[in-house]
Coordinates of C-alpha atoms and ligand atoms in Angstrom, one line a residue:
X147 CA 5.4 5.7 14.6
X148 CA 3.6 2.6 13.4
X149 CA 5.8 -0.2 12.2
X150 CA 5.2 -0.5 8.4
X151 CA 5.1 -3.6 6.2
X152 CA 7.8 -3.2 3.6
X153 CA 7.9 -4.7 0.1
X154 CA 10.9 -6.8 -0.9
X155 CA 12.0 -7.9 -4.4
X156 CA 14.1 -11.0 -3.6
X157 CA 15.9 -11.2 -7.0
X158 CA 18.4 -13.7 -8.3
X159 CA 21.1 -11.2 -8.7
X160 CA 19.8 -8.1 -6.9
X161 CA 17.3 -7.5 -4.1
X162 CA 15.5 -4.3 -3.5
X163 CA 13.1 -2.9 -0.9
X164 CA 10.6 -0.1 -0.7
X165 CA 8.0 1.3 1.7
X166 CA 5.0 3.5 1.6
X167 CA 5.6 6.4 3.9
X168 CA 3.0 8.2 6.0
X169 CA 2.1 10.7 3.2
X170 CA 1.3 7.8 0.9
X171 CA 4.5 8.1 -1.2
X172 CA 6.5 5.1 -2.1
X173 CA 10.2 5.3 -1.2
X174 CA 12.9 2.9 -2.2
X175 CA 15.2 2.0 0.6
X176 CA 18.7 3.2 -0.1
X177 CA 21.7 1.3 0.9
X178 CA 24.8 3.1 2.3
X179 CA 26.2 4.8 -0.8
X180 CA 22.7 5.4 -2.1
X181 CA 22.3 2.3 -4.2
X182 CA 18.8 1.0 -4.2
X183 CA 19.6 -2.6 -4.9
X184 CA 21.7 -5.1 -2.8
X185 CA 23.4 -8.0 -4.6
X186 CA 21.8 -11.3 -3.6
X187 CA 25.1 -12.8 -2.7
X188 CA 26.2 -14.5 0.5
X189 CA 29.8 -15.5 1.3
X190 CA 32.0 -16.7 4.2
X191 CA 35.5 -15.3 4.2
X192 CA 38.6 -17.1 5.3
X193 CA 38.2 -15.9 8.9
X194 CA 34.7 -17.4 9.0
X195 CA 32.9 -14.0 8.8
X196 CA 29.5 -13.9 7.0
X197 CA 29.3 -11.3 4.2
X198 CA 26.1 -10.4 2.4
X199 CA 25.4 -8.0 -0.5
X200 CA 28.2 -5.7 -1.7
X201 CA 30.6 -7.0 0.9
X202 CA 30.1 -10.5 -0.6
X203 CA 30.3 -9.3 -4.2
X204 CA 33.5 -7.3 -3.6
X205 CA 35.5 -10.5 -2.6
X206 CA 33.9 -13.0 -4.9
X207 CA 36.7 -13.1 -7.5
X208 CA 39.1 -14.1 -4.8
X209 CA 36.8 -16.5 -2.9
X210 CA 34.6 -18.1 -5.5
X211 CA 34.2 -21.4 -3.7
X212 CA 32.7 -19.8 -0.6
X213 CA 30.5 -17.2 -2.4
X214 CA 26.9 -18.2 -3.1
X215 CA 25.2 -16.3 -5.9
X216 CA 22.4 -17.1 -8.3
X217 CA 21.0 -19.6 -5.8
X218 CA 17.4 -18.5 -6.3
X219 CA 17.5 -20.8 -9.3
X220 CA 18.0 -23.7 -7.0
X221 CA 15.1 -23.0 -4.7
X222 CA 12.7 -25.9 -4.4
X223 CA 14.5 -28.0 -7.0
X224 CA 15.4 -31.7 -6.7
X225 CA 19.1 -32.5 -7.0
X226 CA 18.6 -34.6 -10.1
X227 CA 16.7 -31.9 -12.0
X228 CA 18.3 -30.5 -15.1
X229 CA 18.4 -27.0 -13.7
X230 CA 20.5 -28.1 -10.7
X231 CA 22.8 -30.2 -12.8
X232 CA 23.3 -27.3 -15.2
X233 CA 24.1 -24.9 -12.3
X234 CA 26.6 -27.4 -10.9
X235 CA 28.6 -27.0 -14.1
X236 CA 28.9 -23.3 -13.9
X237 CA 28.9 -22.5 -10.1
X238 CA 32.2 -22.5 -8.2
X239 CA 30.5 -23.3 -4.9
X240 CA 29.4 -26.8 -4.2
X241 CA 25.8 -27.9 -4.7
X242 CA 24.8 -31.1 -3.0
X243 CA 21.6 -33.2 -2.5
X244 CA 19.6 -32.1 0.6
X245 CA 17.4 -34.0 2.9
X246 CA 14.0 -32.9 1.5
X247 CA 14.5 -33.8 -2.2
X248 CA 16.1 -30.5 -2.6
X249 CA 19.7 -29.2 -2.6
X250 CA 22.1 -27.6 -0.1
X251 CA 25.1 -25.3 -0.9
X252 CA 28.4 -25.0 0.9
X253 CA 30.3 -21.9 2.0
X254 CA 33.2 -21.8 4.5
X255 CA 32.8 -25.6 5.2
X256 CA 29.3 -25.0 6.3
X257 CA 26.2 -26.3 4.7
X258 CA 23.2 -24.1 3.9
X259 CA 19.7 -24.9 2.7
X260 CA 18.1 -22.7 0.2
X261 CA 15.8 -21.5 3.0
X262 CA 18.9 -20.4 4.9
X263 CA 20.5 -18.8 1.9
X264 CA 17.3 -16.8 1.1
X265 CA 17.0 -15.9 4.8
X266 CA 20.5 -14.4 4.7
X267 CA 19.6 -12.1 1.8
X268 CA 16.1 -11.3 3.2
X269 CA 17.7 -10.6 6.6
X270 CA 20.2 -8.2 5.1
X271 CA 17.5 -6.3 3.2
X272 CA 15.4 -6.1 6.4
X273 CA 18.3 -4.8 8.5
X274 CA 19.1 -2.1 5.9
X275 CA 15.4 -1.1 6.0
X276 CA 15.3 -1.1 9.8
X277 CA 18.4 1.1 10.0
X278 CA 17.1 3.4 7.3
X279 CA 13.6 3.7 8.8
X280 CA 15.0 3.8 12.3
X281 CA 12.6 1.2 13.6
X282 CA 12.4 -2.5 13.7
X283 CA 10.8 -4.2 10.6
X284 CA 9.1 -7.4 11.2
X285 CA 6.7 -7.8 8.3
X286 CA 7.1 -7.8 4.5
X287 CA 5.4 -8.6 1.3
X288 CA 7.9 -10.6 -0.7
X289 CA 7.8 -11.2 -4.5
X290 CA 8.6 -14.4 -6.3
X291 CA 8.7 -15.2 -10.1
X292 CA 5.2 -15.9 -11.3
X293 CA 6.5 -19.1 -12.6
X294 CA 7.5 -20.3 -9.1
X295 CA 5.6 -23.5 -8.1
X296 CA 4.1 -24.1 -4.7
X297 CA 7.2 -25.6 -3.2
X298 CA 9.4 -22.7 -4.2
X299 CA 6.9 -20.3 -2.7
X300 CA 6.9 -22.2 0.6
X301 CA 10.7 -21.9 0.7
X302 CA 10.4 -18.1 0.7
X303 CA 7.9 -18.3 3.6
X304 CA 10.1 -20.5 5.6
X305 CA 13.1 -18.3 4.9
X306 CA 11.2 -15.4 6.5
X307 CA 10.3 -17.5 9.6
X308 CA 14.0 -18.3 10.1
X309 CA 14.8 -14.6 10.7
X310 CA 11.6 -13.6 12.4
X311 CA 10.4 -11.8 9.4
X312 CA 6.7 -12.5 8.8
X313 CA 6.1 -12.8 5.1
X314 CA 2.6 -11.5 5.2
X315 CA 2.0 -12.2 1.6
X316 CA 3.8 -13.6 -1.4
X317 CA 3.0 -11.9 -4.7
X318 CA 4.2 -12.5 -8.2
X319 CA 6.9 -10.2 -9.6
X320 CA 5.1 -9.2 -12.8
X321 CA 1.9 -8.5 -10.9
X322 CA 3.9 -6.3 -8.5
X323 CA 5.3 -4.4 -11.4
X324 CA 1.9 -3.8 -12.8
X325 CA 0.9 -2.3 -9.5
X326 CA 3.8 0.1 -9.7
X327 CA 2.6 1.1 -13.1
X328 CA -1.1 1.4 -12.5
X329 CA -2.0 2.1 -8.9
X330 CA -3.9 5.3 -8.3
X331 CA -4.2 6.3 -11.9
X332 CA -7.7 5.3 -12.6
X333 CA -6.6 3.3 -15.7
X334 CA -8.4 0.9 -17.9
X335 CA -5.7 -1.0 -19.8
X336 CA -4.5 -4.4 -20.7
X337 CA -0.7 -4.6 -20.2
X338 CA 2.0 -7.2 -20.9
X339 CA 4.8 -7.4 -18.3
X340 CA 7.9 -8.8 -19.8
X341 CA 10.3 -9.4 -17.0
X342 CA 13.7 -10.7 -17.9
X343 CA 15.9 -10.5 -14.8
X344 CA 19.2 -12.1 -13.8
X345 CA 17.9 -15.6 -13.3
X346 CA 14.3 -15.9 -14.4
X347 CA 11.9 -14.9 -17.1
X348 CA 8.3 -14.1 -16.4
X349 CA 5.6 -12.7 -18.6
X350 CA 2.1 -11.8 -17.5
X351 CA -0.9 -10.3 -19.3
X352 CA -2.8 -8.2 -16.8
X353 CA -6.0 -6.2 -17.1
X354 CA -6.0 -3.1 -15.0
X355 CA -9.4 -1.7 -14.2
X356 CA -8.8 1.1 -11.7
X357 CA -8.0 -0.7 -8.5
X358 CA -8.5 -4.2 -9.8
X359 CA -5.5 -6.0 -11.3
X360 CA -6.5 -9.2 -13.0
X361 CA -3.9 -11.5 -14.4
X362 CA -5.3 -13.1 -17.6
X363 CA -2.4 -15.5 -18.1
X364 CA 1.1 -16.0 -17.1
X365 CA 4.1 -18.0 -18.2
X366 CA 7.8 -18.1 -17.8
X367 CA 11.0 -20.0 -17.4
X368 CA 12.9 -20.0 -14.2
X369 CA 16.0 -20.9 -16.1
X370 CA 16.2 -18.0 -18.4
X371 CA 17.8 -14.7 -17.5
X372 CA 20.9 -12.5 -17.7
X373 CA 23.1 -15.2 -16.2
X374 CA 22.4 -17.3 -19.3
X375 CA 23.5 -14.4 -21.5
X376 CA 26.7 -14.2 -19.5
X377 CA 27.2 -17.9 -19.8
X378 CA 27.0 -17.8 -23.6
X379 CA 29.7 -15.1 -23.6
X380 CA 31.9 -17.0 -21.2
X381 CA 31.6 -20.1 -23.3
X382 CA 32.7 -18.2 -26.3
X383 CA 35.7 -16.8 -24.5
X384 CA 36.7 -20.2 -23.2
X385 CA 36.4 -21.7 -26.7
X386 CA 38.4 -18.9 -28.3
X387 CA 41.2 -19.2 -25.6
X388 CA 41.4 -23.0 -25.9
X389 CA 41.6 -22.7 -29.6
X390 CA 44.5 -20.3 -29.3
X391 CA 46.4 -21.9 -26.5
X392 CA 45.1 -25.4 -26.0
X393 CA 44.3 -24.5 -22.4
X394 CA 40.9 -25.1 -20.8
X395 CA 40.3 -22.4 -18.2
X396 CA 37.0 -24.0 -17.0
X397 CA 38.8 -25.9 -14.3
X398 CA 40.4 -22.8 -12.7
X399 CA 37.7 -21.2 -10.5
X400 CA 39.6 -17.9 -10.0
X401 CA 40.2 -17.5 -13.7
X402 CA 36.5 -18.4 -14.3
X403 CA 35.4 -15.8 -11.8
X404 CA 37.4 -13.1 -13.6
X405 CA 36.0 -14.1 -16.9
X406 CA 32.5 -14.2 -15.5
X407 CA 32.8 -10.7 -14.1
X408 CA 34.1 -9.2 -17.3
X409 CA 31.6 -11.1 -19.4
X410 CA 28.7 -9.5 -17.5
X411 CA 30.3 -6.0 -17.7
X412 CA 30.9 -6.5 -21.4
X413 CA 27.3 -7.6 -22.0
X414 CA 26.1 -4.5 -20.1
X415 CA 28.4 -2.2 -22.0
X416 CA 27.2 -3.6 -25.3
X417 CA 23.7 -2.3 -24.5
X418 CA 25.1 1.2 -25.1
X419 CA 28.1 0.6 -27.3
X420 CA 28.7 -1.2 -30.6
X421 CA 32.0 -2.7 -29.7
X422 CA 33.9 -3.5 -26.4
X423 CA 37.4 -4.9 -25.8
X424 CA 37.6 -8.0 -23.7
X425 CA 41.1 -8.1 -22.1
X426 CA 42.2 -9.9 -19.0
X427 CA 46.0 -9.9 -18.2
X428 CA 47.7 -12.9 -16.7
X429 CA 44.7 -15.2 -16.7
X430 CA 47.0 -18.2 -16.5
X431 CA 50.4 -19.5 -17.3
X432 CA 51.9 -21.9 -19.9
X433 CA 53.6 -25.1 -18.7
X434 CA 56.8 -23.2 -19.1
X435 CA 55.6 -20.5 -16.6
X436 CA 55.0 -17.9 -19.2
X437 CA 52.0 -15.6 -18.4
X438 CA 49.0 -15.6 -20.8
X439 CA 46.4 -12.9 -21.4
X440 CA 42.9 -12.9 -22.8
X441 CA 42.8 -10.3 -25.6
X442 CA 39.5 -10.3 -27.5
X443 CA 36.8 -8.0 -28.8
X444 CA 33.1 -8.3 -28.7
X445 CA 30.7 -6.5 -31.0
X446 CA 27.0 -6.0 -30.3
X447 CA 26.3 -8.0 -33.4
X448 CA 28.2 -11.0 -32.1
X449 CA 26.5 -10.9 -28.7
X450 CA 23.1 -10.8 -30.5
X451 CA 24.0 -13.8 -32.6
X452 CA 25.3 -15.8 -29.7
X453 CA 22.3 -15.1 -27.6
X454 CA 19.5 -15.1 -30.2
X455 CA 18.1 -18.4 -29.1
X456 CA 17.6 -17.1 -25.6
X457 CA 15.6 -14.1 -26.9
X458 CA 13.7 -16.5 -29.2
X459 CA 12.8 -18.7 -26.2
X460 CA 11.3 -15.7 -24.3
X461 CA 9.2 -14.7 -27.3
X462 CA 7.9 -18.2 -27.7
X463 CA 6.7 -18.0 -24.1
X464 CA 5.1 -14.6 -24.8
X465 CA 3.3 -16.1 -27.8
X466 CA 1.9 -19.0 -25.7
X467 CA 0.8 -16.7 -22.9
X468 CA -1.0 -14.5 -25.4
X469 CA -2.9 -17.5 -26.7
X470 CA -3.7 -18.6 -23.2
X471 CA -5.1 -15.2 -22.4
X472 CA -7.4 -15.4 -25.4
X473 CA -6.2 -12.0 -26.6
X474 CA -4.3 -10.9 -29.6
X475 CA -1.5 -8.3 -29.9
X476 CA -3.9 -5.6 -30.9
X477 CA -5.7 -5.9 -27.5
X478 CA -2.5 -5.0 -25.7
X479 CA -2.3 -1.3 -24.7
X480 CA 1.2 -1.3 -23.2
X481 CA 4.2 -3.6 -23.1
X482 CA 6.2 -2.9 -19.9
X483 CA 9.8 -3.9 -19.5
X484 CA 11.0 -5.1 -16.1
X485 CA 14.4 -6.7 -15.2
X486 CA 17.9 -5.5 -16.1
X487 CA 18.3 -7.7 -19.1
X488 CA 15.5 -5.9 -20.9
X489 CA 18.0 -3.1 -21.4
X490 CA 19.6 -5.1 -24.2
X491 CA 18.5 -3.2 -27.4
X492 CA 17.7 -6.4 -29.4
X493 CA 15.2 -7.5 -26.7
X494 CA 13.3 -4.2 -27.2
X495 CA 13.5 -4.5 -31.0
X496 CA 12.1 -8.0 -31.0
X497 CA 9.3 -7.0 -28.7
X498 CA 8.5 -4.0 -30.9
X499 CA 8.2 -6.3 -33.9
X500 CA 6.1 -8.8 -32.0
X501 CA 3.6 -6.4 -30.7
X502 CA 3.8 -3.8 -33.5
X503 CA 4.6 -1.0 -31.1
X504 CA 7.6 -0.1 -29.0
X505 CA 7.6 -1.1 -25.3
X506 CA 6.7 1.7 -22.9
X507 CA 9.1 3.1 -20.4
X508 CA 6.3 3.3 -17.9
X509 CA 8.1 1.5 -15.1
X510 CA 11.7 1.5 -13.8
X511 CA 13.1 -2.0 -14.8
X512 CA 15.1 -2.4 -11.5
X513 CA 12.7 -0.9 -9.1
X514 CA 9.1 -1.6 -10.2
X515 CA 8.8 -4.9 -8.5
X516 CA 9.8 -3.6 -5.0
X517 CA 7.7 -0.5 -5.5
X518 CA 4.7 -2.7 -6.4
X519 CA 5.3 -5.0 -3.4
X520 CA 5.4 -1.9 -1.1
X521 CA 2.2 -0.6 -2.5
X522 CA 0.5 -3.9 -2.0
X523 CA 2.0 -4.1 1.6
X524 CA 0.5 -0.7 2.3
X525 CA -2.9 -1.9 1.0
X526 CA -2.8 -4.6 3.6
X527 CA -2.4 -2.2 6.5
X528 CA -5.4 -1.7 8.8
X529 CA -5.5 2.0 8.3
X530 CA -4.8 2.1 4.6
X531 CA -6.4 4.5 2.3
X532 CA -5.3 2.4 -0.6
X533 CA -7.4 -0.5 -1.7
X534 CA -6.2 -2.8 -4.5
X535 CA -7.5 -6.1 -5.5
X536 CA -5.2 -8.6 -7.1
X537 CA -6.7 -11.5 -9.1
X538 CA -3.8 -13.8 -9.9
X539 CA -3.4 -17.2 -11.3
X540 CA -1.3 -20.3 -10.9
X541 CA 1.4 -20.7 -13.5
X542 CA 1.2 -24.5 -14.0
X543 CA -1.5 -27.1 -13.4
X544 CA -1.7 -28.8 -10.0
X545 CA -3.0 -32.3 -9.7
X546 CA -2.3 -35.8 -8.5
X547 CA -0.7 -39.0 -9.7
X548 CA -3.0 -41.7 -11.1
X549 CA -2.2 -45.3 -11.8
X550 CA 0.7 -45.8 -14.2
X551 CA 2.2 -42.4 -13.4
X552 CA -0.4 -40.3 -15.3
X553 CA -1.1 -36.8 -14.1
X554 CA -4.7 -35.9 -13.2
X555 CA -5.0 -32.2 -13.2
X556 CA -7.2 -30.7 -10.5
X557 CA -6.4 -27.0 -11.3
X558 CA -5.5 -26.1 -14.8
X559 CA -2.7 -23.7 -15.7
X560 CA -3.9 -20.1 -15.3
X561 CA -6.6 -21.1 -12.9
X562 CA -7.6 -18.1 -10.8
X563 CA -6.5 -18.0 -7.1
X564 CA -7.6 -18.3 -4.4
X565 CA -9.3 -21.5 -5.5
X566 CA -10.7 -24.7 -4.0
X567 CA -11.7 -28.0 -5.5
X568 CA -13.1 -31.2 -4.1
X569 CA -12.6 -34.7 -5.2
X570 CA -14.2 -37.9 -3.9
X571 CA -12.1 -41.0 -3.4
X572 CA -13.2 -44.4 -2.1
X573 CA -11.3 -47.0 -0.2
X574 CA -9.9 -49.7 -2.4
X575 CA -9.4 -52.6 0.1
X576 CA -11.2 -53.9 3.2
X577 CA -10.4 -52.0 6.5
X578 CA -8.4 -49.4 4.8
X579 CA -7.6 -46.6 7.3
X580 CA -5.1 -44.6 5.3
X581 CA -5.0 -43.0 1.9
X582 CA -1.8 -41.6 0.4
X583 CA -1.7 -39.3 -2.6
X584 CA 1.2 -37.8 -4.5
X585 CA 0.6 -34.2 -5.7
X586 CA 2.4 -32.7 -8.6
X587 CA 2.6 -29.3 -10.4
X588 CA 3.4 -29.0 -14.1
X589 CA 1.9 -29.1 -17.5
X590 CA 3.0 -32.5 -18.6
X591 CA 0.7 -35.6 -18.9
X592 CA 3.1 -37.7 -16.9
X593 CA 3.9 -36.9 -13.3
X594 CA 7.5 -37.9 -13.8
X595 CA 8.0 -34.7 -15.9
X596 CA 6.3 -32.4 -13.4
X597 CA 7.5 -31.2 -10.0
X598 CA 6.4 -33.2 -7.0
X599 CA 4.9 -30.9 -4.3
X600 CA 4.5 -33.7 -1.7
X601 CA 2.9 -36.8 -0.6
X602 CA -0.2 -36.3 1.5
X603 CA -1.4 -39.0 3.8
X604 CA -5.0 -38.9 5.2
X605 CA -5.4 -41.2 8.2
X606 CA -8.2 -42.1 10.5
X607 CA -10.5 -43.5 7.8
X608 CA -13.4 -45.5 9.1
X609 CA -12.6 -49.3 8.8
X610 CA -15.1 -51.0 6.5
X611 CA -15.4 -53.0 3.3
X612 CA -13.5 -51.9 0.2
X613 CA -15.5 -49.2 -1.5
X614 CA -17.8 -48.6 1.4
X615 CA -16.1 -45.5 2.7
X616 CA -15.8 -42.2 0.8
X617 CA -13.1 -39.7 1.4
X618 CA -13.8 -36.1 0.3
X619 CA -10.5 -34.4 -0.4
X620 CA -10.3 -30.6 -0.6
X621 CA -7.5 -28.9 -2.5
X622 CA -7.1 -25.3 -1.5
X623 CA -4.8 -23.0 -3.3
X624 CA -4.5 -19.7 -1.4
X625 CA -4.0 -16.2 -2.8
X626 CA -0.2 -16.8 -2.7
X627 CA -0.4 -19.9 -4.9
X628 CA 0.3 -22.2 -2.0
X629 CA -1.6 -25.5 -1.7
X630 CA -3.1 -27.0 1.4
X631 CA -5.1 -30.2 1.5
X632 CA -7.6 -31.7 3.9
X633 CA -9.9 -34.7 3.9
X634 CA -13.2 -35.6 5.5
X635 CA -15.6 -38.4 5.7
X636 CA -18.7 -37.1 4.0
X637 CA -20.9 -39.6 5.8
X638 CA -19.9 -38.6 9.3
X639 CA -18.5 -35.1 8.6
X640 CA -15.3 -36.0 10.4
X641 CA -12.1 -34.3 9.4
X642 CA -9.1 -36.6 8.9
X643 CA -5.6 -35.9 9.8
X644 CA -3.4 -34.8 7.0
X645 CA 0.4 -35.1 6.9
X646 CA 2.7 -33.9 4.2
X647 CA 5.9 -35.6 3.4
X648 CA 8.2 -34.6 0.6
X649 CA 9.9 -37.7 -0.6
X650 CA 12.2 -38.3 -3.6
X651 CA 10.4 -38.4 -6.9
X652 CA 11.6 -41.8 -7.9
Ligands
LIG136 N1 22.4 -2.4 -19.5 C1 22.2 -3.7 -19.4 N2 22.2 -4.5 -20.5 C2 22.0 -5.8 -20.5 N3 21.9 -6.5 -19.3 C3 21.8 -5.8 -18.2 C4 22.0 -4.4 -18.2 N4 21.9 -4.0 -16.9 C5 21.7 -5.1 -16.1 N5 21.7 -6.2 -16.9 C6 21.5 -7.6 -16.5 O1 20.3 -7.7 -15.8 C7 20.4 -8.8 -14.9 C8 19.9 -8.4 -13.5 O2 18.6 -8.0 -13.7 P1 17.7 -7.8 -12.4 O3 18.4 -7.0 -11.3 O4 16.4 -7.3 -12.9 O5 17.5 -9.3 -11.9 P2 17.0 -9.9 -10.6 O6 15.7 -9.2 -10.2 O7 18.1 -10.0 -9.6 O8 16.7 -11.4 -11.1 P3 15.3 -12.2 -11.2 O9 14.2 -11.2 -11.3 O10 15.5 -13.0 -12.4 O11 15.2 -13.0 -9.9 C9 21.8 -9.2 -14.8 O12 22.0 -10.4 -15.5 C10 22.5 -8.0 -15.5 O13 23.7 -8.4 -16.2
LIG137 MG1 13.7 -9.4 -10.8

């Protein structure tokens, strides 16, 4: 049997894979007990064994320092960035500066790059798929948040290459979800995908015209997801406990892990119940050796109050994306919910009020992304009977640094991809043979507030007087939202050598 390309949703909290079978049906890949998702967790136990997925999750309360979870948020982030510093406050594992203006994480006294961490999770998903399909799997379409920048996308590609998994295409999570919704139904609709997962929030407005899926605008926040809802609850518990006992549990990783676990379960239970008890026996001891318990109660109302700014933030982004798309709420035919956190009733209520109609239940919130990735993977096969065309966009402007740290945008936010643009530069001093350029992605006017993608150096420029030589620079953003650059001398047509170096931003 021909080796298929599978679709993988590499999630912050859960990963999921699917494949299109011979008869054209999409099948989710089940894991052992029949679960369709695998926790995106990697750990090393005290004997040095590597554990991935459920095995890692099962032991995380007891081994919090060597259990890496939620790390998708760290992908492609400089150590100094706010998101990394925020994560360091809540994660029990250590997060340290890496060699490429990124971070590394520790488990079992070993250091892992985010490429390596992602490779562990991808590898597990691939192995489960290979075992289930009874054949080796070597190629996959992998999804990323629409709001991932070029650097973050590259990390996922590199992760694949570390485990001999060819990431044939990276596609955006909301775009994948729209495929799960619309492929093969001959539709003509404009849909909003509201994807609130464990770690990231994405929203895309997509026009479906039969087999053409055109993203009109996208937006998001890679630091807004279920984990933040949990953190709000945890913070509330810590404050309550400190108020009652004077003891700060934040410094005790095992206690924190128990609180974290119950906080998430409580949040989930409150999606179907009005009130839930929050009890943890023997969480710590007094100085006199007397055991202390946590005994609290959460109501849905309280959870909604505590997390209302998180929901507000997501709706502000929805509003902006709607403006960017040039559409209004009445142009939207369906609002589709993706991501586990959208099961929270207040999220659905707020969206109903915003769009003037309830969100549709047209896709499965946990599975749609993997299903869409599998459909797209199938459409890339040579002998496919499924042709789909994705017209996607970049989530943030891409451009270069000008004098004084100003950002000169080359591609604007929501520019269609693939896309290429050219720019002419001239030499600024006599006998200049090299030209360096720092490239950034973001929507701010100053490069310091955007993400640096890299420093490109073009060498082999003809030596001449200042201003006498032109350099034609081509910026190419491929269909995956990944940038490559090249330069040539327009007078001679000669290509110059391009090297990329990621340096620290400051
Ligand atoms: N019934 C529920 N009510 C509220 N939240 C829920 C419910 N079920 C799951 N969640 C939350 O959904 C989140 C996981 O969602 P999901 O599996 O879609 O995320 P992910 O795909 O791993 O992350 P991302 O897409 O952000 O990378 C977790 O924070 C979980 O607590
Ligand atoms: Mg997801």
